[in-house]
CSV table of N, CA, C and O in Angstrom, one decimal:
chain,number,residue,atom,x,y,z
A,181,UNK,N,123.4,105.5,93.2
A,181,UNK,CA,122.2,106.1,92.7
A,181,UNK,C,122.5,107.6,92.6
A,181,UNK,O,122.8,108.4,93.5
A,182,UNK,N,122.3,108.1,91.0
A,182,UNK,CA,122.3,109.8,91.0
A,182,UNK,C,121.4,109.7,90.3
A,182,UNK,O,121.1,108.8,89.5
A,183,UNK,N,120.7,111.1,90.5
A,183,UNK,CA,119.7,111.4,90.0
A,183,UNK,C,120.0,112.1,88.6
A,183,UNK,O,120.8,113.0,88.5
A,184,UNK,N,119.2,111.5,87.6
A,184,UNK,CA,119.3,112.3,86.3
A,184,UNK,C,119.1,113.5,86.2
A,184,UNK,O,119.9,113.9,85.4
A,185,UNK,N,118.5,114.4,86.6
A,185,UNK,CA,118.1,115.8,86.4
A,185,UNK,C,118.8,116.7,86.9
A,185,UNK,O,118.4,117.9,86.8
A,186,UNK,N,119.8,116.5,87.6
A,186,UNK,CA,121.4,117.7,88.1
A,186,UNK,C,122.3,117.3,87.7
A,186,UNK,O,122.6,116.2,87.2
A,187,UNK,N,123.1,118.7,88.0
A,187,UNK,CA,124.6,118.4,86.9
A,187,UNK,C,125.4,118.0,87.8
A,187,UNK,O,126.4,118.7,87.6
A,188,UNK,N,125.5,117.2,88.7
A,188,UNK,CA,126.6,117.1,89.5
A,188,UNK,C,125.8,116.1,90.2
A,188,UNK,O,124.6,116.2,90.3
A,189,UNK,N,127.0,114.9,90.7
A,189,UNK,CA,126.4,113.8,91.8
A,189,UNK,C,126.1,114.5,93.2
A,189,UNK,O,126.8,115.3,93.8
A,190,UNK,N,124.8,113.9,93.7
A,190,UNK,CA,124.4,114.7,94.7
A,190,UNK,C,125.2,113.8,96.0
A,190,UNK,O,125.6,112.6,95.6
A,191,UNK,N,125.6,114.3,97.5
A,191,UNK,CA,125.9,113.5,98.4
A,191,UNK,C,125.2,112.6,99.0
A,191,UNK,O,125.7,111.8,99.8
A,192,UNK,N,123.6,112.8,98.4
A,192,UNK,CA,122.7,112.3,99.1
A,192,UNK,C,122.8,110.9,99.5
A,192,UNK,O,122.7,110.5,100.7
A,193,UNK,N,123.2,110.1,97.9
A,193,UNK,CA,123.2,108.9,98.0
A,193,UNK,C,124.7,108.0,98.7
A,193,UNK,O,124.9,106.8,98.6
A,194,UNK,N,125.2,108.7,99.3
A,194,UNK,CA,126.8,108.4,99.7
A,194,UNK,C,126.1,108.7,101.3
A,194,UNK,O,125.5,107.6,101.6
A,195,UNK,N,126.1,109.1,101.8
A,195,UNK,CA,125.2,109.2,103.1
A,195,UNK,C,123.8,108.3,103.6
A,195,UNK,O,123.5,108.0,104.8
A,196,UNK,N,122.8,107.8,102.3
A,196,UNK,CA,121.9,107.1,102.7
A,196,UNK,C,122.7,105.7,102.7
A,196,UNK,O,122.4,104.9,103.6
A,197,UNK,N,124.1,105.1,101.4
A,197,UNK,CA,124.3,103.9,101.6
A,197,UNK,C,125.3,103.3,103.0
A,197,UNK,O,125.5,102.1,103.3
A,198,UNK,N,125.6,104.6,103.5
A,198,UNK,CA,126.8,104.4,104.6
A,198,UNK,C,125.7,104.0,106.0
A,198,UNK,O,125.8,103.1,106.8
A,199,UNK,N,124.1,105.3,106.0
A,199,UNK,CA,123.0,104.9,107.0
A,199,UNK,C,122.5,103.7,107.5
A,199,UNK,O,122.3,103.2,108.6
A,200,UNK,N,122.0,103.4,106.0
A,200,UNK,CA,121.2,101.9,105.9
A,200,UNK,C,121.7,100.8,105.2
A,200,UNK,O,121.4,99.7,105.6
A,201,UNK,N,122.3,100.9,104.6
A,201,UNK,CA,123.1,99.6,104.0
A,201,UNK,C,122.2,99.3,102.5
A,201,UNK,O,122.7,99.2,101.4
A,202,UNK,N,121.1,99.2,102.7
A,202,UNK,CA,120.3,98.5,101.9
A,202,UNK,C,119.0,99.0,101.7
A,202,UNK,O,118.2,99.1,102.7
A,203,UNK,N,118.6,99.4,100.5
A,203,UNK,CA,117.5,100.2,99.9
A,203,UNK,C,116.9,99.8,99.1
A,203,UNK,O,117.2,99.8,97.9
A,204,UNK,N,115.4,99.0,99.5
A,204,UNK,CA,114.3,98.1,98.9
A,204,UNK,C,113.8,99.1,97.6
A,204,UNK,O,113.7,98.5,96.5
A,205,UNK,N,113.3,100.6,97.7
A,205,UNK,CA,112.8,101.5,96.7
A,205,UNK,C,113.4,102.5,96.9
A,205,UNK,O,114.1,102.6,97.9
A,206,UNK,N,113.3,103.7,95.7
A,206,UNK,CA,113.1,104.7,96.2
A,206,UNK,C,112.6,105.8,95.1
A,206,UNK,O,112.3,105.5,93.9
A,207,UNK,N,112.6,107.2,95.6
A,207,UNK,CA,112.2,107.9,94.4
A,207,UNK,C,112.6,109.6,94.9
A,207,UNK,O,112.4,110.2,95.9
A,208,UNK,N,113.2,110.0,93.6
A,208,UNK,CA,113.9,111.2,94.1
A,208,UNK,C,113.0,112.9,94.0
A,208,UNK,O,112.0,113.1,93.3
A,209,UNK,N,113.3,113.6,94.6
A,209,UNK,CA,112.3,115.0,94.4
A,209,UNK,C,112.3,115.0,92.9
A,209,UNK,O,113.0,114.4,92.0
A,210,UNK,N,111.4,116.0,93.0
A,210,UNK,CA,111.8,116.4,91.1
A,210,UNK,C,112.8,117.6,91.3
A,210,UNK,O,113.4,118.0,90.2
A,211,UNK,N,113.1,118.4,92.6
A,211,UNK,CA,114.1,118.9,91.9
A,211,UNK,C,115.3,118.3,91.9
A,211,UNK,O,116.3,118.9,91.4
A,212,UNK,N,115.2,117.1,92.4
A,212,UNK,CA,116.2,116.2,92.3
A,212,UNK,C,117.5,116.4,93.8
A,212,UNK,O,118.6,116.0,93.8
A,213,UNK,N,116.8,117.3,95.0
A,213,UNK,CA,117.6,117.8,96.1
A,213,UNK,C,117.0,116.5,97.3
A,213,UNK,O,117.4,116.6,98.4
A,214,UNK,N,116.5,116.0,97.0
A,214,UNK,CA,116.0,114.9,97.8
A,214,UNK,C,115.2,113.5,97.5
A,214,UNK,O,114.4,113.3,96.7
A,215,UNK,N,115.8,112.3,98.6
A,215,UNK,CA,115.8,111.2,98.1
A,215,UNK,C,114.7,110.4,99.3
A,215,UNK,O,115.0,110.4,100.5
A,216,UNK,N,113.6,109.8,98.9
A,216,UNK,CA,112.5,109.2,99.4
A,216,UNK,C,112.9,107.5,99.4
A,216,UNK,O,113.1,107.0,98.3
A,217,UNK,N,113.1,106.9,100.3
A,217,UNK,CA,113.5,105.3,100.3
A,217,UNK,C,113.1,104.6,101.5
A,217,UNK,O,113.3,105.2,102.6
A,218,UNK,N,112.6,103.3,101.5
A,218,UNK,CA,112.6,102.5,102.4
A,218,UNK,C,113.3,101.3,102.5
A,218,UNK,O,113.6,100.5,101.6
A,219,UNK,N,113.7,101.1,103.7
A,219,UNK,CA,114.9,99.6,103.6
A,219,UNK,C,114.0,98.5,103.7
A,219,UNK,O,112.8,98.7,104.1
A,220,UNK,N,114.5,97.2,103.4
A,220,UNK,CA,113.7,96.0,103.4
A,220,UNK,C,113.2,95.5,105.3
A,220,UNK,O,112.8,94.5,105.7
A,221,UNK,N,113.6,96.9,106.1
A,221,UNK,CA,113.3,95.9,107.8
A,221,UNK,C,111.5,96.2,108.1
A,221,UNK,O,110.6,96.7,107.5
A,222,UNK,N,111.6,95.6,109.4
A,222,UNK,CA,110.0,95.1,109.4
A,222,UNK,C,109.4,96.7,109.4
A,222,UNK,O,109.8,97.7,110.0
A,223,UNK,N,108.6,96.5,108.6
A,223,UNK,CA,107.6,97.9,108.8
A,223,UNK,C,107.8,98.0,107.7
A,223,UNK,O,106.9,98.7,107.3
A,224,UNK,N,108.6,97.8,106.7
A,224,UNK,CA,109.9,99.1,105.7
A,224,UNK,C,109.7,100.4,106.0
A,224,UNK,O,108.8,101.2,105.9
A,225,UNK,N,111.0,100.5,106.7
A,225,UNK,CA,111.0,102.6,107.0
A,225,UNK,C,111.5,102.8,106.1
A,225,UNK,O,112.4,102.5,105.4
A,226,UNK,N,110.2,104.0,106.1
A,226,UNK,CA,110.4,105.0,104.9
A,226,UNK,C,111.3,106.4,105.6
A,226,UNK,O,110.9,107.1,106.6
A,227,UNK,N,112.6,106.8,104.8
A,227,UNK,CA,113.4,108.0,105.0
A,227,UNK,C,113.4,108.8,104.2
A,227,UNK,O,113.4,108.4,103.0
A,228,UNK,N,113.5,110.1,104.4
A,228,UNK,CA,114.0,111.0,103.4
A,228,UNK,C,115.4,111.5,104.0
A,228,UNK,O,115.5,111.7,105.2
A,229,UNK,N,116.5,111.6,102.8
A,229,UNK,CA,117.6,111.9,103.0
A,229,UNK,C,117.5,113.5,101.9
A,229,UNK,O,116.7,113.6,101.0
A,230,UNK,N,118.6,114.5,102.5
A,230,UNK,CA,119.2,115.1,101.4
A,230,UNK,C,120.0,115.7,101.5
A,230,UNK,O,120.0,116.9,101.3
A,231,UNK,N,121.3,114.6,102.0
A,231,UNK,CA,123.0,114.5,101.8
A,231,UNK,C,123.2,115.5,102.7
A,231,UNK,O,124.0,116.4,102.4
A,232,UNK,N,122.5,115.7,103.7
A,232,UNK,CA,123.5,116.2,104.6
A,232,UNK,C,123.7,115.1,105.7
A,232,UNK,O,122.6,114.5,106.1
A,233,UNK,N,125.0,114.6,106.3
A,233,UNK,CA,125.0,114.3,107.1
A,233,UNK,C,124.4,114.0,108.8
A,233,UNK,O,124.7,114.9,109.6
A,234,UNK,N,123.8,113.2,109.2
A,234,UNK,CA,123.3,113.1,109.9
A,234,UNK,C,124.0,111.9,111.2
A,234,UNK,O,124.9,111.0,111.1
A,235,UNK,N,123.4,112.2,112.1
A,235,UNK,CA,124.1,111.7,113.4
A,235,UNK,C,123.3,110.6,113.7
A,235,UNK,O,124.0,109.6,114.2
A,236,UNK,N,122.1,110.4,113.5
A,236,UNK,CA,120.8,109.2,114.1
A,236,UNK,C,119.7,109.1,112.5
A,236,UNK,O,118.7,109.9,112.5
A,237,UNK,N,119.9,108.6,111.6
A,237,UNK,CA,119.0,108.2,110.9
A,237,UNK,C,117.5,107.5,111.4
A,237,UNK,O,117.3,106.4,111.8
A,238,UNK,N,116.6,108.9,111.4
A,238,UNK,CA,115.7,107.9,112.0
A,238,UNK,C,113.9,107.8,110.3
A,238,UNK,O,113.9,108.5,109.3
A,239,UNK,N,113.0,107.1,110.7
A,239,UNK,CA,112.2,107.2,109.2
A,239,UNK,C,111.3,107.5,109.9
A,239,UNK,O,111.1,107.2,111.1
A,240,UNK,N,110.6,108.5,108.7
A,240,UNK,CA,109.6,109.4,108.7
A,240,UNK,C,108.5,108.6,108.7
A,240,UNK,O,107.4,109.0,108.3
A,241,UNK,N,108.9,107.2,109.3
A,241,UNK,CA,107.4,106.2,108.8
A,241,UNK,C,107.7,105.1,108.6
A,241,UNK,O,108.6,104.8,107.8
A,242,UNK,N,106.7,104.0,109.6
A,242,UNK,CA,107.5,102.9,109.6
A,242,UNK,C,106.2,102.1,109.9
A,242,UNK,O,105.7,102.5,110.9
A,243,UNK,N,105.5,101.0,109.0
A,243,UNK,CA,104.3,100.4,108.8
A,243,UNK,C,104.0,99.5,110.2
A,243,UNK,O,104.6,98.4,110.4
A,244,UNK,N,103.5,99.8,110.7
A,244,UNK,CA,102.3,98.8,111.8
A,244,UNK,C,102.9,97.2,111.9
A,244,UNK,O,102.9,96.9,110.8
A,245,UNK,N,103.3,96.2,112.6
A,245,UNK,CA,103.3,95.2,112.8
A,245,UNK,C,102.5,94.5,111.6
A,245,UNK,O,101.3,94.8,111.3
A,246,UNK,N,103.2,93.4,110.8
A,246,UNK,CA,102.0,92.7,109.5
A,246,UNK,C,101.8,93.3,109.1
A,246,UNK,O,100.7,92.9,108.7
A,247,UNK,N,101.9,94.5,108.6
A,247,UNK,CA,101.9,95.6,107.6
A,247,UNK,C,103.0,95.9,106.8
A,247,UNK,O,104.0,95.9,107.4
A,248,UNK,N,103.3,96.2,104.9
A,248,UNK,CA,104.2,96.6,104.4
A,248,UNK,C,104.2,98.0,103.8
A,248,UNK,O,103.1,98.6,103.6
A,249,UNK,N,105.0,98.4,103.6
A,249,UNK,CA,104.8,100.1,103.4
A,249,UNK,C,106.3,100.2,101.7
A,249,UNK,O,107.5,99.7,101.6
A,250,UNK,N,105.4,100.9,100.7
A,250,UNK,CA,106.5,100.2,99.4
A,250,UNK,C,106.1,101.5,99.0
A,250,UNK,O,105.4,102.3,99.5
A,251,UNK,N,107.0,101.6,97.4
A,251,UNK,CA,106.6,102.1,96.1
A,251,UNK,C,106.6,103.4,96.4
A,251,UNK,O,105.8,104.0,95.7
A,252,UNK,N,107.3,104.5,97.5
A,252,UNK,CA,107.3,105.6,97.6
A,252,UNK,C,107.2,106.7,96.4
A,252,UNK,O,107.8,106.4,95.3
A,253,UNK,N,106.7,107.5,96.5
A,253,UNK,CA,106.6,108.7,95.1
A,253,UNK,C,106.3,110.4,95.6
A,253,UNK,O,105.4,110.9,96.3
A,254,UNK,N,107.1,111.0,95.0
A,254,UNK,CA,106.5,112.1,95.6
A,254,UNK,C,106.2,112.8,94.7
A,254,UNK,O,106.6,112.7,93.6
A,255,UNK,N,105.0,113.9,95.5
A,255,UNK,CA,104.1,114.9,94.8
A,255,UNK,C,105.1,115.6,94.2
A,255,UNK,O,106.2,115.6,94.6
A,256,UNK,N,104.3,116.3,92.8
A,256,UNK,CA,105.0,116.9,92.1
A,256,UNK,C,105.7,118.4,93.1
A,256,UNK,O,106.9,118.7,92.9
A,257,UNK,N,104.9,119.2,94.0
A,257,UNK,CA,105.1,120.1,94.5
A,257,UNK,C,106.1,119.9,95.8
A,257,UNK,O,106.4,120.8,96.6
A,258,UNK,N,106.3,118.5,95.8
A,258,UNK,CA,107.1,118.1,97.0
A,258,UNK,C,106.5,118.0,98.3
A,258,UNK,O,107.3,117.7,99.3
A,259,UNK,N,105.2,118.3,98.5
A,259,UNK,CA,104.6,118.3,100.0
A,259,UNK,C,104.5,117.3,100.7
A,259,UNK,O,104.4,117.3,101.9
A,260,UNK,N,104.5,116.0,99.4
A,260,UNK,CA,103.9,114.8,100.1
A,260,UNK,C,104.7,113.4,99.7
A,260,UNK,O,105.1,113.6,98.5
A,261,UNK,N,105.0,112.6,100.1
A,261,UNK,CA,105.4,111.6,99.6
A,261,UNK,C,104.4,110.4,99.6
A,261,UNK,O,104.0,109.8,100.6
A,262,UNK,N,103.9,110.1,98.3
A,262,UNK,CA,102.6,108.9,98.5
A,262,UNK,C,103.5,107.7,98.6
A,262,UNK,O,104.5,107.6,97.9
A,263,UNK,N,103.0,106.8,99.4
A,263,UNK,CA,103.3,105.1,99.3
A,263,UNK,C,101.7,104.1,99.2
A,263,UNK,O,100.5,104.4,99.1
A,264,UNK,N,102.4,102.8,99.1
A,264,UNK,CA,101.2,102.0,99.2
A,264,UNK,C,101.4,100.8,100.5
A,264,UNK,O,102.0,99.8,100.7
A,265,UNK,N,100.5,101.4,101.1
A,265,UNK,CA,100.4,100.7,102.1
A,265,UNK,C,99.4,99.5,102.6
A,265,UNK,O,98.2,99.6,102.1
A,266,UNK,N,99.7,98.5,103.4
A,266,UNK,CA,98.7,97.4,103.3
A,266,UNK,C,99.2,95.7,103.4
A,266,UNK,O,100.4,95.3,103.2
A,267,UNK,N,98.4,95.0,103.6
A,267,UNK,CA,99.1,93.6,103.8
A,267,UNK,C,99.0,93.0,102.3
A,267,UNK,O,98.1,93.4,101.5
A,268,UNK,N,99.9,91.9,102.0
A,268,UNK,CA,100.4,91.7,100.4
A,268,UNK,C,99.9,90.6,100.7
A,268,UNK,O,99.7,90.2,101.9
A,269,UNK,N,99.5,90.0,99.4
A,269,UNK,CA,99.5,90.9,98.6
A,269,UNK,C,98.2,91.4,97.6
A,269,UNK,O,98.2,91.8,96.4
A,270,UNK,N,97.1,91.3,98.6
A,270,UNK,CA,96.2,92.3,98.3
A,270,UNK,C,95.2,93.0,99.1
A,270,UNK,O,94.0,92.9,98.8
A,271,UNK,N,95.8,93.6,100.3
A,271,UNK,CA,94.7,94.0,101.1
A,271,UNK,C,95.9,95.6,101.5
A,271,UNK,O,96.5,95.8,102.6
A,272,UNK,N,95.9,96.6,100.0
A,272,UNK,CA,96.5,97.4,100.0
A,272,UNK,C,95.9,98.4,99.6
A,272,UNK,O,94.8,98.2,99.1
A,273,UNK,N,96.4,99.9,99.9
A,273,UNK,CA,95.7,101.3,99.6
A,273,UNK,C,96.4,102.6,99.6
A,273,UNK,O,97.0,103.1,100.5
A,274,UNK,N,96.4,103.0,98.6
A,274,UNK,CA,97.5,104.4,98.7
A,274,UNK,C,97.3,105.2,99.9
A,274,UNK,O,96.2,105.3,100.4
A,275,UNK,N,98.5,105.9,100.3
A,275,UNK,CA,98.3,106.5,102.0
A,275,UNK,C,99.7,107.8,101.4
A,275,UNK,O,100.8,107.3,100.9
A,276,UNK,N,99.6,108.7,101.6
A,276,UNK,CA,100.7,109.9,102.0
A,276,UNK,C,101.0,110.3,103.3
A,276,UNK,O,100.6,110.2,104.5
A,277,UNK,N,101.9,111.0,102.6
A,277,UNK,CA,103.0,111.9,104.1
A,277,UNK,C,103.7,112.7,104.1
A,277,UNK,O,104.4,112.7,103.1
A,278,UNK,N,103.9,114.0,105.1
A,278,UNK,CA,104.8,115.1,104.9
A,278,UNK,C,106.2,114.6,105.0
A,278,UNK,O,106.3,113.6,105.8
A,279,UNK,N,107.3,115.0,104.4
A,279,UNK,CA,108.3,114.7,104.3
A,279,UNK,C,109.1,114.9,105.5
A,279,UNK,O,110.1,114.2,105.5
A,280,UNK,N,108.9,115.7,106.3
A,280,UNK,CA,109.1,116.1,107.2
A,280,UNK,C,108.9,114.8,108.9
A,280,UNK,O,109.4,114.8,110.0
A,281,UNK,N,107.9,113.7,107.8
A,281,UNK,CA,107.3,112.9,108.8
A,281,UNK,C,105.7,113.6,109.8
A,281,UNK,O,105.3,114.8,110.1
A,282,UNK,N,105.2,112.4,110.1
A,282,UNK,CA,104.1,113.1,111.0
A,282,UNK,C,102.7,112.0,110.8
A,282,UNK,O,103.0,110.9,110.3
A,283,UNK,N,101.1,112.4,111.1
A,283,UNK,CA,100.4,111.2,110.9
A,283,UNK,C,100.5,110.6,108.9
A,283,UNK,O,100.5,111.4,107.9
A,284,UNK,N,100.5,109.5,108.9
A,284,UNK,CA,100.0,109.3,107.3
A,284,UNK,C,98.4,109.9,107.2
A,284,UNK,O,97.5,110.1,108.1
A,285,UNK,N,98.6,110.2,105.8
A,285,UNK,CA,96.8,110.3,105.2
A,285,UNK,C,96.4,109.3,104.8
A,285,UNK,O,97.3,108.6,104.4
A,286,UNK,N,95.1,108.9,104.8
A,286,UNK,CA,94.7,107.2,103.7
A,286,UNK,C,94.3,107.8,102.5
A,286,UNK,O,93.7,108.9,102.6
A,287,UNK,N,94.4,107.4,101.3
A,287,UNK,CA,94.0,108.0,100.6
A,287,UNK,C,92.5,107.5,99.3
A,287,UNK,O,91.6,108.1,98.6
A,288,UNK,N,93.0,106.2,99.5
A,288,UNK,CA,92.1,105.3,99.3
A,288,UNK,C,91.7,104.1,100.1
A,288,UNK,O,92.4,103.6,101.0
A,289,UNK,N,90.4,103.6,99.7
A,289,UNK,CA,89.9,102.6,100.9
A,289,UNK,C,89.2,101.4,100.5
A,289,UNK,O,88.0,101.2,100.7
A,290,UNK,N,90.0,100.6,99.9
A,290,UNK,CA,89.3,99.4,98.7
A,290,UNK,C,90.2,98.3,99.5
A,290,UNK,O,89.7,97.2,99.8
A,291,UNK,N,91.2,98.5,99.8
A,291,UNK,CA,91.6,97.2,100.3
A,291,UNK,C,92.2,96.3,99.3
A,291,UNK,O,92.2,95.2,99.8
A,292,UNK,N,92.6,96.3,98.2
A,292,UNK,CA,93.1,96.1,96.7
A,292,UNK,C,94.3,95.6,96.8
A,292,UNK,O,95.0,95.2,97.8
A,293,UNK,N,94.5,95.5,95.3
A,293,UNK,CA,95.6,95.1,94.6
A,293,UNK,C,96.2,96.2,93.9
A,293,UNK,O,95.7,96.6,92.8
A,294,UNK,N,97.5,97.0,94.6
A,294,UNK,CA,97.9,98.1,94.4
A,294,UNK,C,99.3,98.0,94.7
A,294,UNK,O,99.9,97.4,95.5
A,295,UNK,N,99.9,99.2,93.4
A,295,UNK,CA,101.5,98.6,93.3
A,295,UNK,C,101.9,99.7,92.4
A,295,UNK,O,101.0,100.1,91.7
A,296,UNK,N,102.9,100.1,92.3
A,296,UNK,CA,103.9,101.2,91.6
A,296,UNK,C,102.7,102.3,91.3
A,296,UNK,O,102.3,102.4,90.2
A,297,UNK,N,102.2,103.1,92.1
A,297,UNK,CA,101.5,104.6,92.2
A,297,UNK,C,102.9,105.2,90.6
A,297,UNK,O,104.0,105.0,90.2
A,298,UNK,N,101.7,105.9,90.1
A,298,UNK,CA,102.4,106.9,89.0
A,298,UNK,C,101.1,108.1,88.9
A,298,UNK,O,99.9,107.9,88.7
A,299,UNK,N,101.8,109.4,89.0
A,299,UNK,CA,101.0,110.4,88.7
A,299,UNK,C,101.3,110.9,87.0
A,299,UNK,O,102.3,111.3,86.4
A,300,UNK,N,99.7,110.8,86.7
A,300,UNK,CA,99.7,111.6,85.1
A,300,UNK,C,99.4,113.0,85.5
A,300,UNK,O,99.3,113.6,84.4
A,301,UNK,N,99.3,113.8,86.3
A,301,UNK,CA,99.4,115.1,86.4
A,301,UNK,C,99.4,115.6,87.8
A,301,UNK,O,99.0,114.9,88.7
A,302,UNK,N,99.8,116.5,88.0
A,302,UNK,CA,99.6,116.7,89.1
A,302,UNK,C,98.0,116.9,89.8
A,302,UNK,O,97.8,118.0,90.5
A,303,UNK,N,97.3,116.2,89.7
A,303,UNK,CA,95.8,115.8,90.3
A,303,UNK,C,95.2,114.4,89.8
A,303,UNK,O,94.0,114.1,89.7
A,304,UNK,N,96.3,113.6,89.5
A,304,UNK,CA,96.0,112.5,88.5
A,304,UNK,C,96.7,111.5,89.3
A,304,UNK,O,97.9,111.7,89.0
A,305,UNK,N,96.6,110.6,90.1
A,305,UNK,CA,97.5,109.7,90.5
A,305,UNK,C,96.7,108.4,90.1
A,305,UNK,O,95.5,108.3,90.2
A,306,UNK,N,97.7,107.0,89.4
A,306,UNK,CA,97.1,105.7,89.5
A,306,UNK,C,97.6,105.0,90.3
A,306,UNK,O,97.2,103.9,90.5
C-alpha cells in the first residue's frame, strides 16, 4: 500500500505489514504522512501508523466485546479519524477519535444500517 498523493513510497506501510500482519481497512491522511487501519482481531483495533518504527504497536481503539469497529476515515483537517461502530449487521452508528487515541465521540444515534462513511465536504459526512 502507497499512497497516491506523494512522490515517494512512504515507510509507513513496510512497518504496519511487519506489526500486524494483516489489514481488514484502511485510509490514509490527506497529506498522505499517515495511515488509519484496523486488523480483522476481536474488537478490530484501530491504529495509526506513520513509518516510524516502533517497539510495541499498540491501537488507538479497540471495540467493546460483540462489538465491530470498521470503515476508518479521516477528517479532512486530520483531527479525527471517523469509524463505524456497532453490532452487524445493523445495530451501527458513526463514532470518532483523536488520532492520538483517547475516549471515542458517538456521533450518531439510530442504531442503523451503516457502512463506508464518505465526506462531501468538510461539514458533510454520509
Amino acid at each position: 500500500m502507497v499512497p497516491t498523493r506523494i512522490d515517494k513510497p512512504h515507510p509507513c506501510f513496510v512497518h504496519m505489514r511487519l506489526a500486524v500482519g494483516i489489514v481488514a481497512e484502511f485510509d490514509w491522511s490527506h497529506d498522505g504522512s499517515q495511515l488509519a487501519y484496523h486488523t480483522p482481531g476481536p474488537g478490530d483495533p484501530l491504529f495509526v501508523a506513520n513509518g516510524a518504527p516502533r517497539s510495541e504497536d499498540r491501537p488507538i481503539f479497540t471495540a467493546p466485546a460483540g462489538l465491530h469497529s470498521h470503515f476508518p476515515l479521516w477528517s479532512p483537517d486530520g483531527a479525527f479519524i471517523y469509524f463505524v461502530q456497532g453490532r452487524l449487521p445493523d445495530k451501527l452508528d458513526i463514532w470518532r477519535i483523536r488520532p492520538a487515541g483517547g475516549p471515542p465521540e458517538r456521533i450518531t444515534s439510530h442504531m442503523g444500517r451503516v457502512s463506508h462513511p464518505v465526506l462531501l465536504d468538510r461539514r458533510t459526512l454520509l
